XYZ file of C-alpha atoms in Angstrom:
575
model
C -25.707 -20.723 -42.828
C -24.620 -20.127 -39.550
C -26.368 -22.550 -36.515
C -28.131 -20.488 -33.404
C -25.838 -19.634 -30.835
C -26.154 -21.980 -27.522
C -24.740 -21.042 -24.195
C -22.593 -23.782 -22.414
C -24.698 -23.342 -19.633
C -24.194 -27.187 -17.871
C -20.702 -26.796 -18.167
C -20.603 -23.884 -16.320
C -23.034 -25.372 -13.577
C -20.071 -28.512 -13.720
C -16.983 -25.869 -13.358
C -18.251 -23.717 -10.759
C -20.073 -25.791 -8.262
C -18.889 -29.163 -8.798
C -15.235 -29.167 -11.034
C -12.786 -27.595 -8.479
C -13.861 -29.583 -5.225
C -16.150 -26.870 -4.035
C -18.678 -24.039 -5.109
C -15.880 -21.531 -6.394
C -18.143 -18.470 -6.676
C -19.574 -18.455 -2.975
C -16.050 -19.107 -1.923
C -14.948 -16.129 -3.779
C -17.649 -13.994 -2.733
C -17.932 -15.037 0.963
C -21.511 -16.316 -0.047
C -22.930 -13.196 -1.344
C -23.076 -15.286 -4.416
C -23.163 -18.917 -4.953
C -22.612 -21.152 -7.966
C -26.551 -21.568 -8.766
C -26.240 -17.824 -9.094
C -23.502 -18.303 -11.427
C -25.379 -20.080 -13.675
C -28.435 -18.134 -13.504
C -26.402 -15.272 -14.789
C -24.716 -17.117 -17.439
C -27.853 -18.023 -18.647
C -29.212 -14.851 -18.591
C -26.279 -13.394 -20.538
C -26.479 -16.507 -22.730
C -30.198 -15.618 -23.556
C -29.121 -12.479 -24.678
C -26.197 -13.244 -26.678
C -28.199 -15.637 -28.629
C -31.184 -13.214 -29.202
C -29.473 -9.605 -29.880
C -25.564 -10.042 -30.624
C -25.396 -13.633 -32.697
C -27.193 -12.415 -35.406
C -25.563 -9.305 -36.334
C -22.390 -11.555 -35.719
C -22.690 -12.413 -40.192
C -23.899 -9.044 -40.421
C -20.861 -7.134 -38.896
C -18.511 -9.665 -41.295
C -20.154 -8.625 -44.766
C -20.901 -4.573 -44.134
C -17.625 -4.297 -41.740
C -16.943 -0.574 -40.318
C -17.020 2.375 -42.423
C -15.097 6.020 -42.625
C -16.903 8.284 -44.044
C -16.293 12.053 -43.986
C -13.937 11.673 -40.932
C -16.343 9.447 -39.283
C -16.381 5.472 -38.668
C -20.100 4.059 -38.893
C -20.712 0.614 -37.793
C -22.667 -2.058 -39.232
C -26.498 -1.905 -39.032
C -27.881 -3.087 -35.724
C -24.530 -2.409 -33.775
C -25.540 0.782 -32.133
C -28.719 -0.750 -31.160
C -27.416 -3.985 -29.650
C -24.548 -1.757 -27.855
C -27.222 0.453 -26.114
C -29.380 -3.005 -24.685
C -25.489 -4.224 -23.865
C -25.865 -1.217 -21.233
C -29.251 -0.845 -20.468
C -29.297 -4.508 -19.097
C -26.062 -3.505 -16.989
C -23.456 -6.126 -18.262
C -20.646 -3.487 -18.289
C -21.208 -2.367 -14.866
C -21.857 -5.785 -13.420
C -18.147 -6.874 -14.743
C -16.511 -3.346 -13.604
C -14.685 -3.761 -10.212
C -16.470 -2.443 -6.670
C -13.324 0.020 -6.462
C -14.377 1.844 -9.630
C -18.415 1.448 -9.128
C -18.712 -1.767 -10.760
C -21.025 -4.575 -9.554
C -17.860 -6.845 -9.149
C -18.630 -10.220 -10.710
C -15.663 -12.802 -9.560
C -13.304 -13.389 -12.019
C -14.880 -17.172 -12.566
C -17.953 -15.544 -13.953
C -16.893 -12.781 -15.721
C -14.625 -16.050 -17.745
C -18.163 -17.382 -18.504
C -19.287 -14.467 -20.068
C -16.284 -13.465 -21.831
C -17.026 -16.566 -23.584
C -20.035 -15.967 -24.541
C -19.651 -12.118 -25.838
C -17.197 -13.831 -28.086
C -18.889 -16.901 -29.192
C -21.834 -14.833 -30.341
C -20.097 -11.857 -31.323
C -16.069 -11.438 -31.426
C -16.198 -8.143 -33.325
C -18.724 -6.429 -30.832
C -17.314 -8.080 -27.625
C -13.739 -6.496 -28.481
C -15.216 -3.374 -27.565
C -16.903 -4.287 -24.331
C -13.272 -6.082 -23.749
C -11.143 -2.860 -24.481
C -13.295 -0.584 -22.165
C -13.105 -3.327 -19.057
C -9.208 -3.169 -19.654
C -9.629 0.761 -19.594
C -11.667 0.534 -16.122
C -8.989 -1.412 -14.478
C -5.977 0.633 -15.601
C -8.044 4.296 -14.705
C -8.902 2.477 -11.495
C -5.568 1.930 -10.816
C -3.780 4.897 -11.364
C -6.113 7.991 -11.897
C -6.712 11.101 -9.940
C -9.684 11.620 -7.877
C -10.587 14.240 -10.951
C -10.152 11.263 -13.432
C -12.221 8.934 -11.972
C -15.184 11.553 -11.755
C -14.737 12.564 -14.865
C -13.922 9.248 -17.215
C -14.191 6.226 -15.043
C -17.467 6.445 -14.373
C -18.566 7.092 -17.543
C -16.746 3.855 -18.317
C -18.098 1.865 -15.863
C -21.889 3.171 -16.706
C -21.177 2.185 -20.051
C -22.198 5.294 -21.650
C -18.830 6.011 -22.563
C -16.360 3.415 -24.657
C -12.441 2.740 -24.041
C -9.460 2.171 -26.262
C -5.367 1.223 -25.703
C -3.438 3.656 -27.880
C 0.477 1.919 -27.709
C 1.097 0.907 -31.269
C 2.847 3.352 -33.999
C 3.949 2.800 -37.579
C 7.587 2.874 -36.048
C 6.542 0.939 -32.875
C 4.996 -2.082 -32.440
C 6.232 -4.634 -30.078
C 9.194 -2.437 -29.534
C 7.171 0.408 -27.075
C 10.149 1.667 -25.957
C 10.606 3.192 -29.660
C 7.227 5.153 -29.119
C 7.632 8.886 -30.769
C 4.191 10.617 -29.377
C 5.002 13.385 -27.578
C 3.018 15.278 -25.303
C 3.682 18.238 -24.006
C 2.623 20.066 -20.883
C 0.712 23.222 -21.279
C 0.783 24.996 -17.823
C -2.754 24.406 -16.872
C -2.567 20.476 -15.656
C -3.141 19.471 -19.687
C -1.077 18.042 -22.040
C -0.857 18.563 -25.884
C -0.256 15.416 -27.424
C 0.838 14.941 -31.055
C 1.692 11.875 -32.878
C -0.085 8.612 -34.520
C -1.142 5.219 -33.432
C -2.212 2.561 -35.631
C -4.307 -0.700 -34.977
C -6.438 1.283 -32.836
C -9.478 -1.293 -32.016
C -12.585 0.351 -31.809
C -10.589 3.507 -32.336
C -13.682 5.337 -33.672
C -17.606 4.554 -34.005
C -20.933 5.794 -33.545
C -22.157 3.420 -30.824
C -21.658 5.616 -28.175
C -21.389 9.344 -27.435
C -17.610 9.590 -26.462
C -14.291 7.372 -26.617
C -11.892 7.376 -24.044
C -8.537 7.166 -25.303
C -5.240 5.657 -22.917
C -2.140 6.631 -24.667
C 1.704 5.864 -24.449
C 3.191 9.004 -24.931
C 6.982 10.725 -24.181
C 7.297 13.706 -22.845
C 9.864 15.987 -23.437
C 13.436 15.008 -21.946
C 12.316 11.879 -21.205
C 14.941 9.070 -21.499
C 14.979 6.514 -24.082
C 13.190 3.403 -24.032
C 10.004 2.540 -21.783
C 11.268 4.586 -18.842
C 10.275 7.318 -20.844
C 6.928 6.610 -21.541
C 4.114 8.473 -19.868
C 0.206 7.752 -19.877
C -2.507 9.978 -21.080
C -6.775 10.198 -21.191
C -7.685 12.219 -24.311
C -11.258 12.026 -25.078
C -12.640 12.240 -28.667
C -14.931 14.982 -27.260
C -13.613 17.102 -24.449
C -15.682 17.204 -21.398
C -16.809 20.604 -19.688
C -16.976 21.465 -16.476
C -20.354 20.343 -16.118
C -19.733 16.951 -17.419
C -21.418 18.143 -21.008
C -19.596 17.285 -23.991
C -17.744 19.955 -25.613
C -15.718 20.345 -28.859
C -13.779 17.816 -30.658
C -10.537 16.748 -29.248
C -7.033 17.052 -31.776
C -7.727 13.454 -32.664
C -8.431 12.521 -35.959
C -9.101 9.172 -37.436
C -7.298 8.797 -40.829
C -8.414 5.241 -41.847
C -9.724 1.960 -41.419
C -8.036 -1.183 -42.186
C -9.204 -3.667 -44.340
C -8.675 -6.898 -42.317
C -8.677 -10.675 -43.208
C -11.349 -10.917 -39.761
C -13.413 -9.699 -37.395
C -14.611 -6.573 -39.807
C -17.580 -5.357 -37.744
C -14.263 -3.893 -35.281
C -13.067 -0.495 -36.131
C -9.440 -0.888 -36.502
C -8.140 2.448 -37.065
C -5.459 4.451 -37.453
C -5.981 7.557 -34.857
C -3.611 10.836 -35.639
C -3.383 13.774 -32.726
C -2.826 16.788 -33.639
C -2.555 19.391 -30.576
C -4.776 16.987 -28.868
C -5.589 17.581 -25.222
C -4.853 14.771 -22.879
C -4.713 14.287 -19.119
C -1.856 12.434 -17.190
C -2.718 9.234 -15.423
C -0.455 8.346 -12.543
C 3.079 9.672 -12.604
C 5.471 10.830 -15.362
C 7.340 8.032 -16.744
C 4.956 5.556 -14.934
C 3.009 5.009 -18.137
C 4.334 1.207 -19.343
C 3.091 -0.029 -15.525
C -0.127 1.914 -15.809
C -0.662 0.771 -19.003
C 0.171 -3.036 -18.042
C -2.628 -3.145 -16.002
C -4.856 -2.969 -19.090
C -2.543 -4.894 -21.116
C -2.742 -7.737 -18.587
C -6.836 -7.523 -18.747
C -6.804 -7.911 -22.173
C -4.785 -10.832 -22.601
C -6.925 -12.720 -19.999
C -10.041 -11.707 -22.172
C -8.066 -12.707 -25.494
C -8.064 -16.416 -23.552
C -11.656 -16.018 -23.141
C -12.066 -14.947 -26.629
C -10.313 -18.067 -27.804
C -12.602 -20.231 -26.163
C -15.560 -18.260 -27.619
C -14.767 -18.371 -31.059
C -13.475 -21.925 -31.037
C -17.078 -23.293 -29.472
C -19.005 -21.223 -31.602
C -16.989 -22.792 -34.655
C -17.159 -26.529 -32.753
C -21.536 -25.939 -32.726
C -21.767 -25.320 -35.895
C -19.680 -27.957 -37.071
C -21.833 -30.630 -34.906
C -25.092 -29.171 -36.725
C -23.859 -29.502 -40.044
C -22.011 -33.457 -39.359
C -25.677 -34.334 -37.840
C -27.131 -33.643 -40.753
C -24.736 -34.113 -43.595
C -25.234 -37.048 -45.551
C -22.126 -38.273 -47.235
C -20.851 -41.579 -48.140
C -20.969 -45.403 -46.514
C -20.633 -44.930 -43.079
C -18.326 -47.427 -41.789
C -20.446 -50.033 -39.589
C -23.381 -47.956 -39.118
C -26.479 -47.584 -41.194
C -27.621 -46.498 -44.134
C -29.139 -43.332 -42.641
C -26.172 -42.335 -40.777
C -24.838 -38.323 -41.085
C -20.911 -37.525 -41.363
C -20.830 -37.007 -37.421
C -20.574 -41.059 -38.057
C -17.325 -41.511 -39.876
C -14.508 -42.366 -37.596
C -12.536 -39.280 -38.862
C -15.233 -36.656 -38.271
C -15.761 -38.361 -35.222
C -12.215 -37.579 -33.943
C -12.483 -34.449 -35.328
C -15.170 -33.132 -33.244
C -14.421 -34.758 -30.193
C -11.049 -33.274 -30.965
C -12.090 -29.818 -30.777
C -15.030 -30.390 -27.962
C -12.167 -31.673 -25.666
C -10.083 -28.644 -26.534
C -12.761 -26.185 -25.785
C -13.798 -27.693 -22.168
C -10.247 -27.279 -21.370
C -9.480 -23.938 -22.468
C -12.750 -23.084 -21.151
C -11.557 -25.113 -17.464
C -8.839 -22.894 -17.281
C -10.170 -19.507 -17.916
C -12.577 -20.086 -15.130
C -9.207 -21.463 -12.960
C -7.391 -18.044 -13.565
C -10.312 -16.050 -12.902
C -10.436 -18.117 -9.541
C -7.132 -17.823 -9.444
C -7.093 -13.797 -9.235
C -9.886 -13.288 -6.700
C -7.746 -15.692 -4.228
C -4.639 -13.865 -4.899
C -6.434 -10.394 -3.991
C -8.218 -11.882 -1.035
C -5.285 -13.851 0.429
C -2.888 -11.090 -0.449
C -0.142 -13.776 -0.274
C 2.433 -12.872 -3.191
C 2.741 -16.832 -3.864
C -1.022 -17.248 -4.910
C -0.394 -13.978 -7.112
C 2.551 -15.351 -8.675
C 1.082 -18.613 -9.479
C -2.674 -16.415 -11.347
C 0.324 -14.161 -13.391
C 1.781 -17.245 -14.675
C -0.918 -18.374 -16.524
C -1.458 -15.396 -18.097
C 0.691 -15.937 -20.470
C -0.369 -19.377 -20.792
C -3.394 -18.614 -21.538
C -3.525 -16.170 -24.051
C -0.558 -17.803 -25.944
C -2.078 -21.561 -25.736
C -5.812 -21.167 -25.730
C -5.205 -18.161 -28.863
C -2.861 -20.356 -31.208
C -5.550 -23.824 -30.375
C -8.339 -21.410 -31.830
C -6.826 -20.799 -34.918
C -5.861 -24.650 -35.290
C -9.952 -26.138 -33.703
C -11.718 -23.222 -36.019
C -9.288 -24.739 -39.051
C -10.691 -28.120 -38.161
C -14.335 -26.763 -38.081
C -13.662 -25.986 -42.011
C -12.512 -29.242 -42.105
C -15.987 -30.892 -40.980
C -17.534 -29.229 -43.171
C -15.537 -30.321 -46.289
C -15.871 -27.758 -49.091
C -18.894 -26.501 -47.965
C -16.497 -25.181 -44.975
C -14.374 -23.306 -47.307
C -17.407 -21.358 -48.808
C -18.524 -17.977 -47.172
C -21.911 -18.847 -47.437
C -21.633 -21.425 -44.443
C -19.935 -18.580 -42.024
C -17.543 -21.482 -41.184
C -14.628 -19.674 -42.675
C -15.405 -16.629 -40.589
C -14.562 -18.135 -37.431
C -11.334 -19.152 -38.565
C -10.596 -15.579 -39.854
C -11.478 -13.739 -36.897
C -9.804 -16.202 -34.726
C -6.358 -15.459 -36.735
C -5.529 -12.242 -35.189
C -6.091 -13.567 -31.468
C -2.167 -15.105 -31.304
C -0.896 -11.883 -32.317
C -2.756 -8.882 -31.145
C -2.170 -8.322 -27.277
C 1.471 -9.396 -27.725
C 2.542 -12.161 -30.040
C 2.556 -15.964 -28.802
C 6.240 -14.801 -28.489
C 5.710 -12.443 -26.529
C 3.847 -14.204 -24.235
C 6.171 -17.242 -24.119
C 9.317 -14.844 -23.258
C 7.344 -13.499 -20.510
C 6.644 -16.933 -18.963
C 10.605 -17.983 -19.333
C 12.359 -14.788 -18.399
C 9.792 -13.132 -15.266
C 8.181 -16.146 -14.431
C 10.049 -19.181 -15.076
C 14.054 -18.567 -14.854
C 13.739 -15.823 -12.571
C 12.772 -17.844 -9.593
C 14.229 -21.325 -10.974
C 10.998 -22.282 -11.856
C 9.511 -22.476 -8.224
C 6.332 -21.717 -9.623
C 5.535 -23.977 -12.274
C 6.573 -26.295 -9.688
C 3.570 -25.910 -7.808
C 1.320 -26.336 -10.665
C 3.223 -29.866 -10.835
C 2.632 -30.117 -7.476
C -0.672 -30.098 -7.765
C -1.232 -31.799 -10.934
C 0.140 -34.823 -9.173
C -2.399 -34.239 -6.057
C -4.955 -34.589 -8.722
C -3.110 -37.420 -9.734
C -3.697 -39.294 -6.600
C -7.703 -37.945 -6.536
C -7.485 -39.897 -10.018
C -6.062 -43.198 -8.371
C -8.398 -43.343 -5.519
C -11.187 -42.269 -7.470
C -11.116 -46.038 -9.151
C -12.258 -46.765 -12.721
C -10.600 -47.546 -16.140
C -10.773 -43.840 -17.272
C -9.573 -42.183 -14.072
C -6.724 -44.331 -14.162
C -6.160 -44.020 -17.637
C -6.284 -40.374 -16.975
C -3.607 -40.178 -13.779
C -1.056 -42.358 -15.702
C -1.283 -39.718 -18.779
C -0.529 -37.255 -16.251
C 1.610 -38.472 -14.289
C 4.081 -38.691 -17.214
C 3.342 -35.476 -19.300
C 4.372 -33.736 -15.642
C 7.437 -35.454 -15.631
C 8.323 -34.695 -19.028
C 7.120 -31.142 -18.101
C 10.020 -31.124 -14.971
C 12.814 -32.312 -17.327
C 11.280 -29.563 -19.825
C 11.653 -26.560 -17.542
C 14.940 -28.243 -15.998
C 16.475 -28.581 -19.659
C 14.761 -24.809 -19.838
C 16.383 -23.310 -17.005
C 20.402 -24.936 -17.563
C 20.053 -22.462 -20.956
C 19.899 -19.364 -18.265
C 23.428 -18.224 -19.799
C 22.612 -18.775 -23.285
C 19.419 -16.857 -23.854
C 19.012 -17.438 -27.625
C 18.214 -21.491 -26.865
C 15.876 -20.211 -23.957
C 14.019 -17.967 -25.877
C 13.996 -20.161 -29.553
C 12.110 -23.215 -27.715
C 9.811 -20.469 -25.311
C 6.722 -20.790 -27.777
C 7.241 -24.704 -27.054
C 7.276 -24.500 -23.529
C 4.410 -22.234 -23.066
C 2.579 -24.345 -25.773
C 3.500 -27.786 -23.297
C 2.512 -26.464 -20.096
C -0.972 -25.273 -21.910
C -1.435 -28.277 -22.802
C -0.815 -30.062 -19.360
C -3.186 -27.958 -17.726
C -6.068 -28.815 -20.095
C -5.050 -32.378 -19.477
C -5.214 -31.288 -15.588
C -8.827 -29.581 -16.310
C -9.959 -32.890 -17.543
C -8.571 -34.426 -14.305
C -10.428 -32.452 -12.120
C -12.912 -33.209 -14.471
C -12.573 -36.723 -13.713
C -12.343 -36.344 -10.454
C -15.740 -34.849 -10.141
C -17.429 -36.966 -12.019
C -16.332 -40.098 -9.998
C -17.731 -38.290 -6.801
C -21.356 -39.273 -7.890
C -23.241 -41.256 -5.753
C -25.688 -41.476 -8.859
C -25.148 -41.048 -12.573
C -25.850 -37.546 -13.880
C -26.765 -36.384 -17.030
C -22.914 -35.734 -19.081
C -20.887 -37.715 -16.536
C -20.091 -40.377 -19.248
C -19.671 -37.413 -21.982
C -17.529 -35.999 -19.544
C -15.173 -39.152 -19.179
C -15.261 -39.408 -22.803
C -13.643 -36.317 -23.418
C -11.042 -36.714 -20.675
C -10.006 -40.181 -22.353
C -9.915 -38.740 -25.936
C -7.603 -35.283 -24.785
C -5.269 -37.891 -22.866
C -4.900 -40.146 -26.106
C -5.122 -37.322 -28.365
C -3.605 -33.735 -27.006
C -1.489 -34.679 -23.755
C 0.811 -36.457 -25.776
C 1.661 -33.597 -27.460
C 3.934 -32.307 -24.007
C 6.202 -35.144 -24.426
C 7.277 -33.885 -27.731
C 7.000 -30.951 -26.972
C 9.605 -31.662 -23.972
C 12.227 -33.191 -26.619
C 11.955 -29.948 -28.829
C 12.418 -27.177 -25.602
C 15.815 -29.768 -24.903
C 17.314 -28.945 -28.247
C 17.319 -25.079 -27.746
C 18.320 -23.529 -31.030
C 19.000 -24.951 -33.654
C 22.316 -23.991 -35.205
């Protein structure tokens, strides 16, 4: 059976006042907040993770969502776990200032993205789809928008969905037929289908919010011609009372190889009424700004589901009995054997990393917007794509290797190890593929600028180098030679990268690579600063030497990975 959920509470302590050279969340809140706050409310959300959405996590997998007579019903205790979700205010707290929101920094709201995941990835997808929503409406919508939706949104009383995909249209949006049409009176009737809705429909809360691509009519081809639209499953009156049904009808459910407690549904609008958000033919850009949320929290997501796998692996090696134990004793679990070992220190070094960077880019966006200095924003939307693409395809590979732990037991449902692995399957794909991701980072962020920016991620990585050097000690030096050379393989990589800028097909057949080496090299850079950190004690602290531990195993173990990697982006396509 699946282990209790526990918070990573001391490494979020580690990452936010210690990890990065100085207390991140005071710097990013001028001191309104500081990094013992932090914790305090990671703990807090922690302590209710573990109490109210862990244990319906088994629950949502075996009763999944439900359509019945036009209506989706969730899985028993959703609807109550959703309304103490609001009533203890974690939706507003993450919502921005702009749109009414508390305004966590983006370093905390990484922590508990984390945890909404690790205890429940099914139920967190909706709190992740209506934060998305709150940033796009806040954004781009009308004074009578905001009223209206947003803060229905941000209260949490209301839920939020991203209506792009069709049965003709996925990756390609530019081939997106919904058409809405204006009706004289500031609406729009919109009529078409969407498919993969997440949390399309439910009975959690009273109304959905829906943001849809749309065309209008005699708009051009392709994403120039896409517009974007609210349309509410209920229509709102004046008053702010909920009025009839809105044209949108929800046709089915799919049956999914994961996360089943999520409503994934296919939506069909029929005359529905919708309201225009931002201009005509702005809608891919408005809708980016949602798309771009979510593929942060897919990162977060990743790390969730990949140390809720990791626990419950540990639990079940420290107390599995199983064979000789080589040079140990009689009495010694699985966790002994060198293999399992490796294993779980394997997927422990993976997760601090992943879970490193999340709270870098969340740093990394609150300096952008308070420095307003285009580099610093360039530098936070590279590793977007990073990110999501890196930390999404290690999940599916460290929640494979939780199975693995386990032995056959791991392959048996009864465990709930196999769960993790099947929910954590659709996290490279959905949000734009690993592709899609990786042909972002070449072509916008990469090529374009002849890779200026990923040069000052070297840049840096080799200033933590030095911080290694000077730090002294066998691991830190272990640690800045590693790095040292995965960043020069990583120059010749994006070098060898950019000389294929006039023959795309070799850039873009080795982009997955790429992206997957510089992921990579900044979890080897996480444990660095890691590293670094550590060696600044005057006194040993509890996890320093845990902490050097898994810096020397990712450096033996994972960074080597970028130097092959480096030979594969070289060979462009293979012909």
């Amino acid at each position: 059976m699946a282990t209790d959920y526990q918070p990573p509470v001391a490494d979020y302590a580690f990452l936010y006042g210690e990890a990065f050279g100085t207390d991140i969340v005071a710097r990013a809140t001028g001191g309104e907040l500081t990094a013992d706050d932090g914790v305090d409310i990671i703990a807090g959300a922690g302590e209710f993770a573990a109490s109210v959405l862990a244990p319906l996590e088994q629950v949502g997998d075996r009763e999944g969502a439900r359509l019945e007579d036009g209506q989706v019903h969730l899985p028993a205790g959703f609807a109550e776990a959703y309304a103490a979700f609001v009533e203890a205010g974690w939706v507003t707290a993450e919502a921005p200032v702009s749109a009414g929101g508390d305004g966590l920094p983006g370093s905390i709201r990484a922590g508990l993205g984390e945890i909404w995941n690790a205890s429940n990835a099914a139920f967190a997808l909706c709190w992740l789809l209506s934060a998305g929503q709150i940033h796009a409406l806040d954004a781009a919508a009308s004074d009578e928008l905001r009223e209206t939706y947003l803060t229905k949104l941000v209260s949490g009383e209301w839920t939020g969905t991203m209506n792009l995909t069709e049965p003709g249209a996925g990756t390609d949006l530019g081939a997106i037929r919904t058409i809405a049409t204006p009706r004289g009176d500031g609406s729009w009737s919109i009529k078409g289908q969407k498919i993969f809705i997440t949390w399309g429909d439910h009975d959690v809360a009273e109304n959905i919010v829906h943001l849809v691509l749309a065309r209008t009519p005699d708009a051009p081809e392709g994403a120039k011609g896409l517009s974007l639209f609210v349309a509410p499953k209920y229509l709102v009156n004046a008053d702010g009372s909920l009025g009839e049904r809105n044209g949108v009808e929800t046709v089915a459910i799919e049956h999914k190889l994961g996360i089943h407690g999520s409503p994934t549904c296919v939506l069909s609008y029929e005359d529905a009424t919708g309201y225009l958000v931002g201009e005509v033919g702005g809608g891919l850009a408005g809708m980016f700004v949602m798309m771009n949320s979510a593929r942060i929290g897919m990162g977060f997501q990743a790390t969730g589901i990949a140390d809720r796998a990791l626990q419950q692996a540990e639990a079940y090696a420290a107390d599995r009995m199983q064979g000789r134990v080589l040079e140990r004793g009689a009495d010694a679990p699985i966790a002994e054997h060198p293999d399992v070992r490796r294993l779980l220190l394997s997927i422990r070094s993976d997760v601090f990393a992943m879970r490193a960077l999340g709270v870098y880019v969340g740093d990394l966006f609150d300096r952008a917007e308070a420095s307003g200095d285009p580099a610093d924003l360039a530098l936070a939307e590279f590793f977007v794509p990073i990110l999501k693409g890196w930390a999404t395809e290690d999940a599916v590979a460290l929640t494979s290797d939780a199975i693995q732990v386990h032995g056959g037991m791991g392959f048996i449902e009864e465990t709930g190890a196999a769960q993790h692995y099947r929910d954590a399957r659709i996290m490279p794909i959905y949000e734009g593929t690993t592709a899609i991701q990786s042909n972002d980072l070449i072509g916008r962020k990469v090529i374009r600028n002849g890779g200026a920016t990923a040069e000052t991620l070297f840049t840096q990585i080799e200033s933590t180098v030095a911080d290694l050097r000077a730090a002294g000690g066998e691991v830190a030096a272990r640690t800045a030679d590693r790095l040292e050379r995965a960043v020069a393989s990583a120059r010749r990589a994006t070098a060898d990268l950019i000389g294929f800028a006039g023959s795309l097909r070799d850039a873009h057949a080795v982009s997955v690579p790429y992206l997957t080496l510089l992921g990579v090299l900044a979890g080897g850079w996480m444990h660095g600063l890691a590293v670094t950190a550590v060696a600044a004690h005057t006194e040993a602290h509890d996890g320093d030497e845990a902490r050097r531990t898994l810096a020397d195993f990712y450096g033996a173990h994972h960074l080597p990975r970028v130097h092959a990697l480096a030979e594969t982006v070289a060979s462009g396509e293979t012909r």
